[in-house]
Amino acid sequence: MQIFLWILIFFGTFAIMEFNAWFTHKYIMHGFLWSLHKDHHHKDHKSWFERNDAFFIFYAVISMICFYLWSYENIWYCLPLGLGILAYGIAYFTVHDIFIHQRFKIFRNANNWYAKGVRRAHKMHHKHLGKDDGECFGMLVVPFKYFKK
């Protein structure tokens, strides 16, 4: 029974992280912490790193706290929570930073329906250089209209 709960918590955490990423992106990154996110929409420096990367660090710390609580406080469900957050972070980094923004020059030729839809949605998001009037704040789950030709 515990393995079933472990798997449920892991996948549930991964799924909730997509909603959390959407919420954080729409209301925090494009809200009161725009100062950290704006260089992602309009690069104003020559560094490979962006101030926007601070959000990645925030979620990495949350995941590490879960691992700590599992390891040292013996709270068993913190392991699947931490791994779910970590897995989402890896997926987000792979899709957003590597595939879409090409921070590493791989996955350039991915051309399936999902890749095209995610790219299209993100391109529509980035057409807005300011913090207002944005659209499509999700990452792995985007509106169906972006998958149509």
C-alpha positions as a printed NumPy array, in Angstrom:
array([[  0.   ,   0.   ,   0.   ],
       [  2.806,   2.438,   0.808],
       [  4.365,   2.033,  -2.677],
       [  1.008,   2.972,  -4.208],
       [  0.883,   6.125,  -2.056],
       [  4.518,   6.863,  -2.88 ],
       [  3.791,   6.674,  -6.635],
       [  0.598,   8.71 ,  -6.233],
       [  2.434,  11.436,  -4.297],
       [  5.277,  11.51 ,  -6.841],
       [  3.013,  11.881,  -9.894],
       [  0.59 ,  14.133,  -8.031],
       [  3.454,  16.443,  -7.053],
       [  4.721,  16.492, -10.647],
       [  1.234,  17.419, -11.909],
       [  0.686,  20.061,  -9.219],
       [  4.051,  21.602, -10.125],
       [  2.723,  22.419, -13.606],
       [ -0.142,  24.367, -12.032],
       [  2.305,  25.895,  -9.557],
       [  4.63 ,  26.941, -12.399],
       [  1.685,  28.529, -14.246],
       [  0.506,  30.367, -11.11 ],
       [  4.006,  31.513, -10.149],
       [  4.739,  32.641, -13.701],
       [  1.476,  34.568, -14.134],
       [  1.058,  36.16 , -10.709],
       [  4.549,  36.349,  -9.229],
       [  7.016,  36.51 , -12.12 ],
       [  4.723,  38.821, -14.09 ],
       [  3.679,  40.484, -10.846],
       [  5.669,  41.718,  -7.875],
       [  8.874,  39.855,  -8.852],
       [  8.929,  41.12 , -12.437],
       [ 12.324,  42.663, -11.634],
       [ 13.769,  39.119, -11.527],
       [ 11.865,  37.849, -14.571],
       [ 12.069,  40.75 , -17.019],
       [ 15.553,  39.869, -18.271],
       [ 14.067,  36.62 , -19.533],
       [ 11.734,  38.562, -21.847],
       [ 14.17 ,  41.309, -22.763],
       [ 17.809,  40.502, -22.128],
       [ 19.606,  43.59 , -20.836],
       [ 23.008,  42.029, -20.137],
       [ 25.594,  39.764, -21.748],
       [ 25.694,  37.051, -19.084],
       [ 24.596,  33.488, -19.842],
       [ 22.788,  33.53 , -16.497],
       [ 19.565,  35.464, -16.007],
       [ 18.087,  36.948, -12.846],
       [ 15.125,  34.759, -13.764],
       [ 17.233,  31.703, -12.808],
       [ 16.579,  32.589,  -9.152],
       [ 13.175,  30.914,  -9.483],
       [ 14.868,  27.63 , -10.37 ],
       [ 17.017,  27.935,  -7.238],
       [ 13.912,  28.534,  -5.103],
       [ 12.277,  25.279,  -6.223],
       [ 15.569,  23.379,  -5.933],
       [ 15.819,  24.474,  -2.292],
       [ 12.237,  23.32 ,  -1.624],
       [ 13.098,  19.919,  -3.125],
       [ 16.279,  19.698,  -1.007],
       [ 14.299,  20.53 ,   2.136],
       [ 12.007,  17.597,   1.305],
       [ 15.041,  15.306,   0.941],
       [ 16.378,  16.55 ,   4.274],
       [ 13.051,  15.916,   6.033],
       [ 12.89 ,  12.412,   4.555],
       [ 16.477,  11.563,   5.385],
       [ 16.944,  13.135,   8.814],
       [ 13.433,  13.47 ,  10.199],
       [ 12.168,  10.171,   8.732],
       [  9.1  ,  11.729,   7.09 ],
       [  8.576,   9.119,   4.373],
       [  6.285,  11.118,   2.079],
       [  8.884,  13.888,   1.723],
       [ 10.93 ,  11.621,  -0.573],
       [  8.262,  11.328,  -3.291],
       [  7.447,  15.03 ,  -2.802],
       [ 11.086,  16.029,  -3.272],
       [ 11.532,  13.68 ,  -6.223],
       [  8.326,  14.965,  -7.866],
       [  9.573,  18.555,  -7.579],
       [ 13.003,  17.504,  -8.866],
       [ 11.505,  15.575, -11.808],
       [  9.379,  18.569, -12.763],
       [ 12.421,  20.834, -12.505],
       [ 14.362,  18.55 , -14.847],
       [ 11.443,  18.431, -17.293],
       [ 10.997,  22.21 , -17.131],
       [ 14.72 ,  22.855, -17.631],
       [ 14.838,  20.4  , -20.546],
       [ 11.783,  21.837, -22.308],
       [ 12.161,  25.529, -21.465],
       [ 15.867,  26.238, -21.203],
       [ 17.312,  23.594, -23.522],
       [ 14.617,  22.893, -26.119],
       [ 12.856,  26.263, -26.429],
       [ 15.525,  28.831, -25.541],
       [ 18.494,  26.731, -26.709],
       [ 20.734,  27.593, -23.764],
       [ 22.473,  24.375, -24.757],
       [ 22.451,  23.625, -28.461],
       [ 20.65 ,  20.266, -28.415],
       [ 17.123,  19.135, -29.35 ],
       [ 17.147,  21.703, -32.156],
       [ 15.455,  19.426, -34.664],
       [ 12.628,  18.085, -32.501],
       [  9.659,  18.511, -34.78 ],
       [  6.778,  16.395, -33.473],
       [  3.28 ,  17.78 , -32.739],
       [  3.966,  18.276, -29.023],
       [  7.274,  20.07 , -29.617],
       [  5.699,  22.357, -32.209],
       [  2.763,  23.185, -29.925],
       [  4.915,  23.982, -26.908],
       [  7.254,  26.113, -29.021],
       [  4.323,  27.988, -30.566],
       [  2.755,  28.667, -27.163],
       [  6.013,  29.908, -25.697],
       [  6.664,  32.106, -28.708],
       [  3.249,  33.709, -28.164],
       [  4.133,  34.267, -24.514],
       [  7.396,  35.994, -25.415],
       [  5.858,  38.302, -27.992],
       [  4.946,  40.461, -24.97 ],
       [  8.102,  42.169, -23.706],
       [  6.41 ,  43.776, -20.715],
       [  4.834,  42.228, -17.668],
       [  1.247,  42.954, -18.759],
       [ -0.96 ,  41.438, -21.443],
       [  0.805,  38.074, -21.391],
       [ -0.637,  34.77 , -22.484],
       [  0.158,  31.092, -22.094],
       [  1.993,  30.965, -18.767],
       [  2.2  ,  27.16 , -18.532],
       [  5.096,  25.064, -19.739],
       [  4.337,  21.38 , -20.263],
       [  0.566,  21.746, -20.635],
       [ -0.471,  24.465, -23.062],
       [ -3.844,  25.292, -24.625],
       [ -4.941,  23.01 , -27.461],
       [ -5.071,  25.893, -29.951],
       [ -1.264,  25.904, -30.126],
       [ -1.243,  22.337, -31.444],
       [ -3.393,  23.213, -34.445],
       [ -1.709,  24.168, -37.691]])
